[in-house]
């Protein structure tokens, strides 16, 4: 086998796969029977190269194009978040980050995309202008569909180290969390202050937008500024139910010492919302748990096994979605 040809396979796939996906979106991909993927070292073809079959007795017949409506699992239109106000018939100038993404996907003028700004619903738009650093789209129609769960859930999460917090926030958004509150606790390994805390919050907010683009949500969860757990609990205890979230909500705290089991939680989603408190690596201290109980939090256990902080949050969010109709 030619080692040089084998090493070039990933590069060839990276170049040709976006073109193939573009053809599928535009409905111009011919019948799969007319194409084949050449294997490395066979018939002189390179791995990942798309070539037409050799002429046969029916080669005079033109292959019939495949319609998007006939493709069983054709990829959906690319989704992008924009901060600009949107309305059907208007021309939207795409931000620089979206323009770069459009170029990476090798989209062309005339391709359809989906735009949303977090205010609910999404817009189908057609690319009408595409240059190196600028792009614009004409808003064609509005889709009022929102994929929000039938409950509002705030995730109060002790900041986890490394890329765990990024992964946790991304998956929490996919599972329907409404609001994310990063917390500093007694056992926190990561300590963020000042400009570092602001930059990290902006990074987490960008992750929520990217997660919404991927999972189909049209309302972007808010990432609150980093807060100290004790100060947050004190403010929560004094919160006015009409002006601040959390007061009157079902408050749950995950703890290996929790006496209340998950299956004892309400069968119906509470109308006043839910606040889920989870500690960082090492969990919450006993003093912090006592202070949380004094604020009305129920200590919930998840069985005999000790789960990591990134595992516990995702497991509970998925279980609550299944219990309360969030799927």
PDB file of C-alpha atoms in Angstrom:
ATOM      1  CA  UNK A   1       0.000   0.000   0.000  1.00  0.00           C
ATOM      2  CA  UNK A   2       1.244   3.480  -0.819  1.00  0.00           C
ATOM      3  CA  UNK A   3       1.862   5.121   2.571  1.00  0.00           C
ATOM      4  CA  UNK A   4       1.756   8.615   1.095  1.00  0.00           C
ATOM      5  CA  UNK A   5      -1.662   7.937  -0.380  1.00  0.00           C
ATOM      6  CA  UNK A   6      -2.886   6.514   2.942  1.00  0.00           C
ATOM      7  CA  UNK A   7      -1.651   9.553   4.886  1.00  0.00           C
ATOM      8  CA  UNK A   8      -3.437  11.918   2.516  1.00  0.00           C
ATOM      9  CA  UNK A   9      -6.826  10.240   3.071  1.00  0.00           C
ATOM     10  CA  UNK A  10      -7.996  12.465   5.977  1.00  0.00           C
ATOM     11  CA  UNK A  11      -7.049  15.587   4.003  1.00  0.00           C
ATOM     12  CA  UNK A  12      -8.981  14.410   0.959  1.00  0.00           C
ATOM     13  CA  UNK A  13     -12.046  13.629   3.063  1.00  0.00           C
ATOM     14  CA  UNK A  14     -11.882  17.047   4.705  1.00  0.00           C
ATOM     15  CA  UNK A  15     -11.938  18.696   1.281  1.00  0.00           C
ATOM     16  CA  UNK A  16     -14.536  16.530  -0.448  1.00  0.00           C
ATOM     17  CA  UNK A  17     -17.025  15.845   2.357  1.00  0.00           C
ATOM     18  CA  UNK A  18     -18.298  19.478   2.619  1.00  0.00           C
ATOM     19  CA  UNK A  19     -18.803  19.525  -1.159  1.00  0.00           C
ATOM     20  CA  UNK A  20     -20.780  16.296  -0.991  1.00  0.00           C
ATOM     21  CA  UNK A  21     -22.961  17.631   1.844  1.00  0.00           C
ATOM     22  CA  UNK A  22     -23.576  20.833  -0.107  1.00  0.00           C
ATOM     23  CA  UNK A  23     -24.782  18.827  -3.097  1.00  0.00           C
ATOM     24  CA  UNK A  24     -27.168  16.893  -0.871  1.00  0.00           C
ATOM     25  CA  UNK A  25     -28.619  20.117   0.547  1.00  0.00           C
ATOM     26  CA  UNK A  26     -29.103  21.567  -2.914  1.00  0.00           C
ATOM     27  CA  UNK A  27     -30.701  18.389  -4.241  1.00  0.00           C
ATOM     28  CA  UNK A  28     -28.111  17.967  -6.973  1.00  0.00           C
ATOM     29  CA  UNK A  29     -26.647  14.666  -5.844  1.00  0.00           C
ATOM     30  CA  UNK A  30     -27.207  11.969  -8.432  1.00  0.00           C
ATOM     31  CA  UNK A  31     -28.435   8.516  -7.665  1.00  0.00           C
ATOM     32  CA  UNK A  32     -25.992   6.760  -5.376  1.00  0.00           C
ATOM     33  CA  UNK A  33     -25.866   3.847  -7.813  1.00  0.00           C
ATOM     34  CA  UNK A  34     -24.021   6.142 -10.244  1.00  0.00           C
ATOM     35  CA  UNK A  35     -21.246   6.859  -7.773  1.00  0.00           C
ATOM     36  CA  UNK A  36     -18.790   4.865  -5.781  1.00  0.00           C
ATOM     37  CA  UNK A  37     -16.156   5.606  -3.174  1.00  0.00           C
ATOM     38  CA  UNK A  38     -12.742   4.507  -4.366  1.00  0.00           C
ATOM     39  CA  UNK A  39     -10.764   2.606  -1.789  1.00  0.00           C
ATOM     40  CA  UNK A  40      -7.141   3.337  -1.151  1.00  0.00           C
ATOM     41  CA  UNK A  41      -4.929   1.575  -3.652  1.00  0.00           C
ATOM     42  CA  UNK A  42      -7.747   0.174  -5.815  1.00  0.00           C
ATOM     43  CA  UNK A  43      -8.216   1.073  -9.514  1.00  0.00           C
ATOM     44  CA  UNK A  44      -5.800   3.933  -9.131  1.00  0.00           C
ATOM     45  CA  UNK A  45      -8.362   5.875  -7.069  1.00  0.00           C
ATOM     46  CA  UNK A  46      -7.600   7.713  -3.868  1.00  0.00           C
ATOM     47  CA  UNK A  47      -9.400   7.045  -0.624  1.00  0.00           C
ATOM     48  CA  UNK A  48     -12.469   9.260  -0.317  1.00  0.00           C
ATOM     49  CA  UNK A  49     -12.544  10.179  -4.014  1.00  0.00           C
ATOM     50  CA  UNK A  50     -15.981  10.116  -5.656  1.00  0.00           C
ATOM     51  CA  UNK A  51     -15.934   8.709  -9.186  1.00  0.00           C
ATOM     52  CA  UNK A  52     -18.654   7.734 -11.603  1.00  0.00           C
ATOM     53  CA  UNK A  53     -19.006   4.079 -12.562  1.00  0.00           C
ATOM     54  CA  UNK A  54     -17.562   2.966 -15.833  1.00  0.00           C
ATOM     55  CA  UNK A  55     -19.879   3.265 -18.856  1.00  0.00           C
ATOM     56  CA  UNK A  56     -22.240   0.322 -19.237  1.00  0.00           C
ATOM     57  CA  UNK A  57     -24.983  -0.711 -21.614  1.00  0.00           C
ATOM     58  CA  UNK A  58     -27.316   1.929 -20.141  1.00  0.00           C
ATOM     59  CA  UNK A  59     -24.710   4.696 -20.017  1.00  0.00           C
ATOM     60  CA  UNK A  60     -26.720   6.781 -22.490  1.00  0.00           C
ATOM     61  CA  UNK A  61     -29.406   7.266 -19.865  1.00  0.00           C
ATOM     62  CA  UNK A  62     -29.084  10.337 -17.698  1.00  0.00           C
ATOM     63  CA  UNK A  63     -29.052   9.645 -13.933  1.00  0.00           C
ATOM     64  CA  UNK A  64     -32.151  10.973 -12.219  1.00  0.00           C
ATOM     65  CA  UNK A  65     -31.500  13.643  -9.556  1.00  0.00           C
ATOM     66  CA  UNK A  66     -32.614  12.910  -6.018  1.00  0.00           C
ATOM     67  CA  UNK A  67     -35.089  15.347  -4.469  1.00  0.00           C
ATOM     68  CA  UNK A  68     -34.480  16.470  -0.892  1.00  0.00           C
ATOM     69  CA  UNK A  69     -38.009  15.387  -0.019  1.00  0.00           C
ATOM     70  CA  UNK A  70     -37.114  11.815  -1.043  1.00  0.00           C
ATOM     71  CA  UNK A  71     -33.934  11.583   1.015  1.00  0.00           C
ATOM     72  CA  UNK A  72     -34.757   9.623   4.198  1.00  0.00           C
ATOM     73  CA  UNK A  73     -32.411  11.495   6.541  1.00  0.00           C
ATOM     74  CA  UNK A  74     -31.174  14.503   4.639  1.00  0.00           C
ATOM     75  CA  UNK A  75     -29.220  16.956   6.805  1.00  0.00           C
ATOM     76  CA  UNK A  76     -31.219  19.946   8.060  1.00  0.00           C
ATOM     77  CA  UNK A  77     -30.442  23.483   7.032  1.00  0.00           C
ATOM     78  CA  UNK A  78     -27.463  24.966   8.917  1.00  0.00           C
ATOM     79  CA  UNK A  79     -28.595  27.004  11.938  1.00  0.00           C
ATOM     80  CA  UNK A  80     -26.941  30.226  13.067  1.00  0.00           C
ATOM     81  CA  UNK A  81     -27.510  32.566  15.997  1.00  0.00           C
ATOM     82  CA  UNK A  82     -27.557  36.310  15.324  1.00  0.00           C
ATOM     83  CA  UNK A  83     -28.133  39.208  17.692  1.00  0.00           C
ATOM     84  CA  UNK A  84     -29.903  41.423  15.143  1.00  0.00           C
ATOM     85  CA  UNK A  85     -33.703  41.842  15.118  1.00  0.00           C
ATOM     86  CA  UNK A  86     -35.310  39.587  12.511  1.00  0.00           C
ATOM     87  CA  UNK A  87     -38.454  39.927  10.387  1.00  0.00           C
ATOM     88  CA  UNK A  88     -39.750  38.174   7.280  1.00  0.00           C
ATOM     89  CA  UNK A  89     -38.767  40.017   4.107  1.00  0.00           C
ATOM     90  CA  UNK A  90     -35.837  41.836   5.683  1.00  0.00           C
ATOM     91  CA  UNK A  91     -32.208  41.524   4.622  1.00  0.00           C
ATOM     92  CA  UNK A  92     -29.929  40.309   7.410  1.00  0.00           C
ATOM     93  CA  UNK A  93     -26.226  41.148   7.321  1.00  0.00           C
ATOM     94  CA  UNK A  94     -24.544  38.121   8.854  1.00  0.00           C
ATOM     95  CA  UNK A  95     -21.937  38.685  11.586  1.00  0.00           C
ATOM     96  CA  UNK A  96     -18.312  37.832  10.957  1.00  0.00           C
ATOM     97  CA  UNK A  97     -18.395  34.588  12.955  1.00  0.00           C
ATOM     98  CA  UNK A  98     -21.358  33.325  10.930  1.00  0.00           C
ATOM     99  CA  UNK A  99     -19.644  34.332   7.666  1.00  0.00           C
ATOM    100  CA  UNK A 100     -16.631  32.208   8.592  1.00  0.00           C
ATOM    101  CA  UNK A 101     -18.896  29.272   9.398  1.00  0.00           C
ATOM    102  CA  UNK A 102     -20.718  29.671   6.083  1.00  0.00           C
ATOM    103  CA  UNK A 103     -17.393  29.562   4.258  1.00  0.00           C
ATOM    104  CA  UNK A 104     -16.253  26.479   6.169  1.00  0.00           C
ATOM    105  CA  UNK A 105     -19.464  24.708   5.138  1.00  0.00           C
ATOM    106  CA  UNK A 106     -18.823  25.843   1.526  1.00  0.00           C
ATOM    107  CA  UNK A 107     -22.328  27.239   1.198  1.00  0.00           C
ATOM    108  CA  UNK A 108     -23.159  29.120  -1.969  1.00  0.00           C
ATOM    109  CA  UNK A 109     -25.501  31.903  -2.985  1.00  0.00           C
ATOM    110  CA  UNK A 110     -29.012  30.477  -3.120  1.00  0.00           C
ATOM    111  CA  UNK A 111     -28.492  27.984  -0.302  1.00  0.00           C
ATOM    112  CA  UNK A 112     -31.027  28.060   2.546  1.00  0.00           C
ATOM    113  CA  UNK A 113     -30.053  28.548   6.193  1.00  0.00           C
ATOM    114  CA  UNK A 114     -31.906  28.990   9.496  1.00  0.00           C
ATOM    115  CA  UNK A 115     -31.428  32.105  11.646  1.00  0.00           C
ATOM    116  CA  UNK A 116     -32.619  32.762  15.204  1.00  0.00           C
ATOM    117  CA  UNK A 117     -31.927  35.486  17.753  1.00  0.00           C
ATOM    118  CA  UNK A 118     -33.055  33.874  20.999  1.00  0.00           C
ATOM    119  CA  UNK A 119     -36.404  35.657  21.180  1.00  0.00           C
ATOM    120  CA  UNK A 120     -38.361  32.589  20.089  1.00  0.00           C
ATOM    121  CA  UNK A 121     -38.943  30.969  16.740  1.00  0.00           C
ATOM    122  CA  UNK A 122     -36.593  30.756  13.772  1.00  0.00           C
ATOM    123  CA  UNK A 123     -36.397  32.159  10.257  1.00  0.00           C
ATOM    124  CA  UNK A 124     -35.645  30.374   7.018  1.00  0.00           C
ATOM    125  CA  UNK A 125     -33.320  32.567   4.993  1.00  0.00           C
ATOM    126  CA  UNK A 126     -31.664  32.441   1.584  1.00  0.00           C
ATOM    127  CA  UNK A 127     -28.058  33.449   1.059  1.00  0.00           C
ATOM    128  CA  UNK A 128     -28.178  36.302  -1.461  1.00  0.00           C
ATOM    129  CA  UNK A 129     -24.732  37.795  -1.020  1.00  0.00           C
ATOM    130  CA  UNK A 130     -21.493  35.977  -0.250  1.00  0.00           C
ATOM    131  CA  UNK A 131     -18.045  37.537  -0.295  1.00  0.00           C
ATOM    132  CA  UNK A 132     -14.780  36.801   1.471  1.00  0.00           C
ATOM    133  CA  UNK A 133     -15.616  38.691   4.661  1.00  0.00           C
ATOM    134  CA  UNK A 134     -19.249  39.635   4.153  1.00  0.00           C
ATOM    135  CA  UNK A 135     -22.500  37.748   3.638  1.00  0.00           C
ATOM    136  CA  UNK A 136     -26.194  38.564   3.676  1.00  0.00           C
ATOM    137  CA  UNK A 137     -29.390  36.524   3.779  1.00  0.00           C
ATOM    138  CA  UNK A 138     -32.980  37.310   2.820  1.00  0.00           C
ATOM    139  CA  UNK A 139     -35.493  36.176   5.441  1.00  0.00           C
ATOM    140  CA  UNK A 140     -38.127  34.107   3.618  1.00  0.00           C
ATOM    141  CA  UNK A 141     -40.367  32.611   6.312  1.00  0.00           C
ATOM    142  CA  UNK A 142     -40.869  32.334  10.064  1.00  0.00           C
ATOM    143  CA  UNK A 143     -41.231  29.163  12.116  1.00  0.00           C
ATOM    144  CA  UNK A 144     -42.848  29.762  15.500  1.00  0.00           C
ATOM    145  CA  UNK A 145     -41.820  26.387  16.894  1.00  0.00           C
ATOM    146  CA  UNK A 146     -39.901  26.380  20.185  1.00  0.00           C
ATOM    147  CA  UNK A 147     -38.373  23.229  21.614  1.00  0.00           C
ATOM    148  CA  UNK A 148     -38.484  24.253  25.272  1.00  0.00           C
ATOM    149  CA  UNK A 149     -39.405  21.775  28.029  1.00  0.00           C
ATOM    150  CA  UNK A 150     -42.653  22.356  29.980  1.00  0.00           C
ATOM    151  CA  UNK A 151     -40.720  23.618  33.018  1.00  0.00           C
ATOM    152  CA  UNK A 152     -38.086  26.211  33.854  1.00  0.00           C
ATOM    153  CA  UNK A 153     -34.867  24.894  35.405  1.00  0.00           C
ATOM    154  CA  UNK A 154     -31.926  26.842  36.792  1.00  0.00           C
ATOM    155  CA  UNK A 155     -28.666  24.909  37.094  1.00  0.00           C
ATOM    156  CA  UNK A 156     -26.560  26.265  39.985  1.00  0.00           C
ATOM    157  CA  UNK A 157     -23.287  24.498  39.337  1.00  0.00           C
ATOM    158  CA  UNK A 158     -20.055  24.647  41.293  1.00  0.00           C
ATOM    159  CA  UNK A 159     -17.348  25.522  38.768  1.00  0.00           C
ATOM    160  CA  UNK A 160     -15.554  22.378  37.625  1.00  0.00           C
ATOM    161  CA  UNK A 161     -11.944  22.315  36.495  1.00  0.00           C
ATOM    162  CA  UNK A 162     -10.464  21.767  33.063  1.00  0.00           C
ATOM    163  CA  UNK A 163     -12.922  21.402  30.215  1.00  0.00           C
ATOM    164  CA  UNK A 164     -15.515  19.706  32.430  1.00  0.00           C
ATOM    165  CA  UNK A 165     -17.491  22.911  32.884  1.00  0.00           C
ATOM    166  CA  UNK A 166     -17.614  23.517  29.136  1.00  0.00           C
ATOM    167  CA  UNK A 167     -18.874  19.992  28.496  1.00  0.00           C
ATOM    168  CA  UNK A 168     -21.421  20.222  31.308  1.00  0.00           C
ATOM    169  CA  UNK A 169     -22.903  23.526  30.111  1.00  0.00           C
ATOM    170  CA  UNK A 170     -23.134  22.306  26.531  1.00  0.00           C
ATOM    171  CA  UNK A 171     -24.988  19.130  27.508  1.00  0.00           C
ATOM    172  CA  UNK A 172     -27.196  20.962  30.009  1.00  0.00           C
ATOM    173  CA  UNK A 173     -28.395  23.265  27.233  1.00  0.00           C
ATOM    174  CA  UNK A 174     -29.165  20.258  25.029  1.00  0.00           C
ATOM    175  CA  UNK A 175     -31.210  18.788  27.899  1.00  0.00           C
ATOM    176  CA  UNK A 176     -33.336  21.918  28.288  1.00  0.00           C
ATOM    177  CA  UNK A 177     -31.839  23.954  31.135  1.00  0.00           C
ATOM    178  CA  UNK A 178     -33.223  27.521  31.201  1.00  0.00           C
ATOM    179  CA  UNK A 179     -30.494  29.299  33.154  1.00  0.00           C
ATOM    180  CA  UNK A 180     -26.945  28.519  34.297  1.00  0.00           C
ATOM    181  CA  UNK A 181     -25.461  29.965  37.492  1.00  0.00           C
ATOM    182  CA  UNK A 182     -21.741  29.185  38.021  1.00  0.00           C
ATOM    183  CA  UNK A 183     -20.802  29.138  41.700  1.00  0.00           C
ATOM    184  CA  UNK A 184     -17.600  29.326  43.725  1.00  0.00           C
ATOM    185  CA  UNK A 185     -17.682  27.020  46.750  1.00  0.00           C
ATOM    186  CA  UNK A 186     -15.387  26.025  49.614  1.00  0.00           C
ATOM    187  CA  UNK A 187     -13.995  23.062  47.679  1.00  0.00           C
ATOM    188  CA  UNK A 188     -13.725  24.739  44.296  1.00  0.00           C
ATOM    189  CA  UNK A 189     -10.473  23.974  42.501  1.00  0.00           C
ATOM    190  CA  UNK A 190     -10.940  26.775  39.960  1.00  0.00           C
ATOM    191  CA  UNK A 191     -10.861  30.336  41.298  1.00  0.00           C
ATOM    192  CA  UNK A 192     -11.914  33.018  38.845  1.00  0.00           C
ATOM    193  CA  UNK A 193     -11.896  36.720  39.616  1.00  0.00           C
ATOM    194  CA  UNK A 194     -12.058  40.019  37.806  1.00  0.00           C
ATOM    195  CA  UNK A 195     -11.361  39.983  34.090  1.00  0.00           C
ATOM    196  CA  UNK A 196     -10.791  36.214  34.018  1.00  0.00           C
ATOM    197  CA  UNK A 197     -14.275  35.626  35.414  1.00  0.00           C
ATOM    198  CA  UNK A 198     -15.828  37.947  32.823  1.00  0.00           C
ATOM    199  CA  UNK A 199     -14.002  36.271  29.940  1.00  0.00           C
ATOM    200  CA  UNK A 200     -14.942  32.814  31.156  1.00  0.00           C
ATOM    201  CA  UNK A 201     -18.588  33.800  31.452  1.00  0.00           C
ATOM    202  CA  UNK A 202     -18.532  35.173  27.888  1.00  0.00           C
ATOM    203  CA  UNK A 203     -16.990  31.893  26.769  1.00  0.00           C
ATOM    204  CA  UNK A 204     -19.733  29.885  28.485  1.00  0.00           C
ATOM    205  CA  UNK A 205     -22.422  32.098  26.951  1.00  0.00           C
ATOM    206  CA  UNK A 206     -20.955  31.459  23.501  1.00  0.00           C
ATOM    207  CA  UNK A 207     -21.125  27.736  24.253  1.00  0.00           C
ATOM    208  CA  UNK A 208     -24.847  27.997  25.010  1.00  0.00           C
ATOM    209  CA  UNK A 209     -25.466  29.698  21.659  1.00  0.00           C
ATOM    210  CA  UNK A 210     -23.480  27.034  19.815  1.00  0.00           C
ATOM    211  CA  UNK A 211     -25.377  24.295  21.663  1.00  0.00           C
ATOM    212  CA  UNK A 212     -28.704  25.878  20.655  1.00  0.00           C
ATOM    213  CA  UNK A 213     -27.563  25.985  17.028  1.00  0.00           C
ATOM    214  CA  UNK A 214     -26.818  22.277  17.202  1.00  0.00           C
ATOM    215  CA  UNK A 215     -29.828  20.978  19.175  1.00  0.00           C
ATOM    216  CA  UNK A 216     -32.542  23.133  17.594  1.00  0.00           C
ATOM    217  CA  UNK A 217     -33.512  25.340  20.547  1.00  0.00           C
ATOM    218  CA  UNK A 218     -34.550  28.858  19.611  1.00  0.00           C
ATOM    219  CA  UNK A 219     -34.278  30.392  23.089  1.00  0.00           C
ATOM    220  CA  UNK A 220     -30.740  30.745  24.434  1.00  0.00           C
ATOM    221  CA  UNK A 221     -30.261  30.073  28.177  1.00  0.00           C
ATOM    222  CA  UNK A 222     -28.649  32.870  30.136  1.00  0.00           C
ATOM    223  CA  UNK A 223     -25.306  32.301  31.879  1.00  0.00           C
ATOM    224  CA  UNK A 224     -25.228  34.448  35.014  1.00  0.00           C
ATOM    225  CA  UNK A 225     -22.070  36.090  36.384  1.00  0.00           C
ATOM    226  CA  UNK A 226     -19.940  33.933  38.653  1.00  0.00           C
ATOM    227  CA  UNK A 227     -21.192  34.119  42.257  1.00  0.00           C
ATOM    228  CA  UNK A 228     -20.113  32.913  45.688  1.00  0.00           C
ATOM    229  CA  UNK A 229     -22.368  30.150  46.994  1.00  0.00           C
ATOM    230  CA  UNK A 230     -22.936  31.655  50.433  1.00  0.00           C
ATOM    231  CA  UNK A 231     -23.700  35.116  49.066  1.00  0.00           C
ATOM    232  CA  UNK A 232     -26.096  33.583  46.543  1.00  0.00           C
ATOM    233  CA  UNK A 233     -27.892  31.583  49.242  1.00  0.00           C
ATOM    234  CA  UNK A 234     -28.247  34.693  51.379  1.00  0.00           C
ATOM    235  CA  UNK A 235     -29.718  36.638  48.444  1.00  0.00           C
ATOM    236  CA  UNK A 236     -31.983  33.713  47.596  1.00  0.00           C
ATOM    237  CA  UNK A 237     -33.392  33.665  51.118  1.00  0.00           C
ATOM    238  CA  UNK A 238     -34.311  37.350  50.835  1.00  0.00           C
ATOM    239  CA  UNK A 239     -35.505  37.228  47.225  1.00  0.00           C
ATOM    240  CA  UNK A 240     -38.836  38.739  46.296  1.00  0.00           C
ATOM    241  CA  UNK A 241     -40.790  36.082  44.382  1.00  0.00           C
ATOM    242  CA  UNK A 242     -42.103  38.626  41.869  1.00  0.00           C
ATOM    243  CA  UNK A 243     -38.741  40.036  40.871  1.00  0.00           C
ATOM    244  CA  UNK A 244     -36.088  37.362  41.326  1.00  0.00           C
ATOM    245  CA  UNK A 245     -35.996  33.757  40.144  1.00  0.00           C
ATOM    246  CA  UNK A 246     -35.637  30.961  42.676  1.00  0.00           C
ATOM    247  CA  UNK A 247     -38.059  32.035  45.389  1.00  0.00           C
ATOM    248  CA  UNK A 248     -41.016  29.650  45.500  1.00  0.00           C
ATOM    249  CA  UNK A 249     -39.337  27.196  43.126  1.00  0.00           C
ATOM    250  CA  UNK A 250     -38.637  23.561  43.888  1.00  0.00           C
ATOM    251  CA  UNK A 251     -35.066  23.605  45.222  1.00  0.00           C
ATOM    252  CA  UNK A 252     -33.009  20.438  44.839  1.00  0.00           C
ATOM    253  CA  UNK A 253     -29.451  19.808  46.042  1.00  0.00           C
ATOM    254  CA  UNK A 254     -27.498  16.730  45.018  1.00  0.00           C
ATOM    255  CA  UNK A 255     -25.667  15.154  47.935  1.00  0.00           C
ATOM    256  CA  UNK A 256     -24.267  11.686  48.704  1.00  0.00           C
ATOM    257  CA  UNK A 257     -25.697  12.272  52.182  1.00  0.00           C
ATOM    258  CA  UNK A 258     -29.137  13.131  50.834  1.00  0.00           C
ATOM    259  CA  UNK A 259     -31.942  11.237  52.539  1.00  0.00           C
ATOM    260  CA  UNK A 260     -34.555  11.940  49.868  1.00  0.00           C
ATOM    261  CA  UNK A 261     -34.452   9.613  46.876  1.00  0.00           C
ATOM    262  CA  UNK A 262     -35.085  10.714  43.324  1.00  0.00           C
ATOM    263  CA  UNK A 263     -38.231   8.606  42.904  1.00  0.00           C
ATOM    264  CA  UNK A 264     -39.962  10.604  45.685  1.00  0.00           C
ATOM    265  CA  UNK A 265     -39.893  13.841  43.649  1.00  0.00           C
ATOM    266  CA  UNK A 266     -43.181  15.216  42.256  1.00  0.00           C
ATOM    267  CA  UNK A 267     -44.563  13.394  39.239  1.00  0.00           C
ATOM    268  CA  UNK A 268     -45.620  16.649  37.574  1.00  0.00           C
ATOM    269  CA  UNK A 269     -43.323  19.536  36.757  1.00  0.00           C
ATOM    270  CA  UNK A 270     -43.733  22.428  39.244  1.00  0.00           C
ATOM    271  CA  UNK A 271     -45.159  25.558  37.667  1.00  0.00           C
ATOM    272  CA  UNK A 272     -42.909  27.791  39.761  1.00  0.00           C
ATOM    273  CA  UNK A 273     -39.700  26.359  38.314  1.00  0.00           C
ATOM    274  CA  UNK A 274     -36.805  24.294  39.617  1.00  0.00           C
ATOM    275  CA  UNK A 275     -33.385  25.184  41.007  1.00  0.00           C
ATOM    276  CA  UNK A 276     -30.796  22.381  40.922  1.00  0.00           C
ATOM    277  CA  UNK A 277     -27.692  22.885  43.088  1.00  0.00           C
ATOM    278  CA  UNK A 278     -24.603  20.750  42.397  1.00  0.00           C
ATOM    279  CA  UNK A 279     -21.173  21.059  43.967  1.00  0.00           C
ATOM    280  CA  UNK A 280     -17.802  20.996  42.157  1.00  0.00           C
ATOM    281  CA  UNK A 281     -15.213  18.230  42.407  1.00  0.00           C
ATOM    282  CA  UNK A 282     -15.318  17.103  46.012  1.00  0.00           C
ATOM    283  CA  UNK A 283     -18.924  18.230  46.415  1.00  0.00           C
ATOM    284  CA  UNK A 284     -20.291  20.747  48.889  1.00  0.00           C
ATOM    285  CA  UNK A 285     -19.053  20.989  52.445  1.00  0.00           C
ATOM    286  CA  UNK A 286     -21.355  19.978  55.291  1.00  0.00           C
ATOM    287  CA  UNK A 287     -21.653  23.639  56.312  1.00  0.00           C
ATOM    288  CA  UNK A 288     -22.703  24.640  52.792  1.00  0.00           C
ATOM    289  CA  UNK A 289     -25.266  21.834  52.677  1.00  0.00           C
ATOM    290  CA  UNK A 290     -26.712  22.957  56.006  1.00  0.00           C
ATOM    291  CA  UNK A 291     -26.996  26.529  54.731  1.00  0.00           C
ATOM    292  CA  UNK A 292     -28.695  25.300  51.567  1.00  0.00           C
ATOM    293  CA  UNK A 293     -31.200  23.265  53.595  1.00  0.00           C
ATOM    294  CA  UNK A 294     -31.971  26.395  55.632  1.00  0.00           C
ATOM    295  CA  UNK A 295     -32.894  28.089  52.317  1.00  0.00           C
ATOM    296  CA  UNK A 296     -35.351  25.332  51.469  1.00  0.00           C
ATOM    297  CA  UNK A 297     -33.193  22.972  49.403  1.00  0.00           C
ATOM    298  CA  UNK A 298     -34.007  19.274  49.506  1.00  0.00           C
ATOM    299  CA  UNK A 299     -30.945  17.026  49.701  1.00  0.00           C
ATOM    300  CA  UNK A 300     -31.434  14.342  47.039  1.00  0.00           C
ATOM    301  CA  UNK A 301     -29.351  11.186  46.836  1.00  0.00           C
ATOM    302  CA  UNK A 302     -28.660   9.272  43.627  1.00  0.00           C
ATOM    303  CA  UNK A 303     -28.081   5.819  45.042  1.00  0.00           C
ATOM    304  CA  UNK A 304     -25.047   4.059  46.505  1.00  0.00           C
ATOM    305  CA  UNK A 305     -22.547   5.154  43.829  1.00  0.00           C
ATOM    306  CA  UNK A 306     -20.646   8.435  44.000  1.00  0.00           C
ATOM    307  CA  UNK A 307     -20.948  10.301  40.697  1.00  0.00           C
ATOM    308  CA  UNK A 308     -18.577  12.894  39.337  1.00  0.00           C
ATOM    309  CA  UNK A 309     -19.942  16.428  39.239  1.00  0.00           C
ATOM    310  CA  UNK A 310     -20.254  16.430  35.428  1.00  0.00           C
ATOM    311  CA  UNK A 311     -21.974  13.028  35.513  1.00  0.00           C
ATOM    312  CA  UNK A 312     -24.416  13.862  38.314  1.00  0.00           C
ATOM    313  CA  UNK A 313     -25.784  17.010  36.685  1.00  0.00           C
ATOM    314  CA  UNK A 314     -26.374  15.443  33.283  1.00  0.00           C
ATOM    315  CA  UNK A 315     -27.917  12.317  34.826  1.00  0.00           C
ATOM    316  CA  UNK A 316     -30.425  14.333  36.862  1.00  0.00           C
ATOM    317  CA  UNK A 317     -31.311  16.665  33.988  1.00  0.00           C
ATOM    318  CA  UNK A 318     -32.013  13.670  31.756  1.00  0.00           C
ATOM    319  CA  UNK A 319     -34.039  11.936  34.484  1.00  0.00           C
ATOM    320  CA  UNK A 320     -36.121  15.067  35.147  1.00  0.00           C
ATOM    321  CA  UNK A 321     -36.785  15.463  31.414  1.00  0.00           C
ATOM    322  CA  UNK A 322     -38.055  11.888  31.276  1.00  0.00           C
ATOM    323  CA  UNK A 323     -40.140  12.375  34.421  1.00  0.00           C
ATOM    324  CA  UNK A 324     -41.669  15.733  33.504  1.00  0.00           C
ATOM    325  CA  UNK A 325     -42.135  15.429  29.755  1.00  0.00           C
ATOM    326  CA  UNK A 326     -39.053  17.284  28.608  1.00  0.00           C
ATOM    327  CA  UNK A 327     -38.258  14.858  25.804  1.00  0.00           C
TER     328      UNK A 327
END
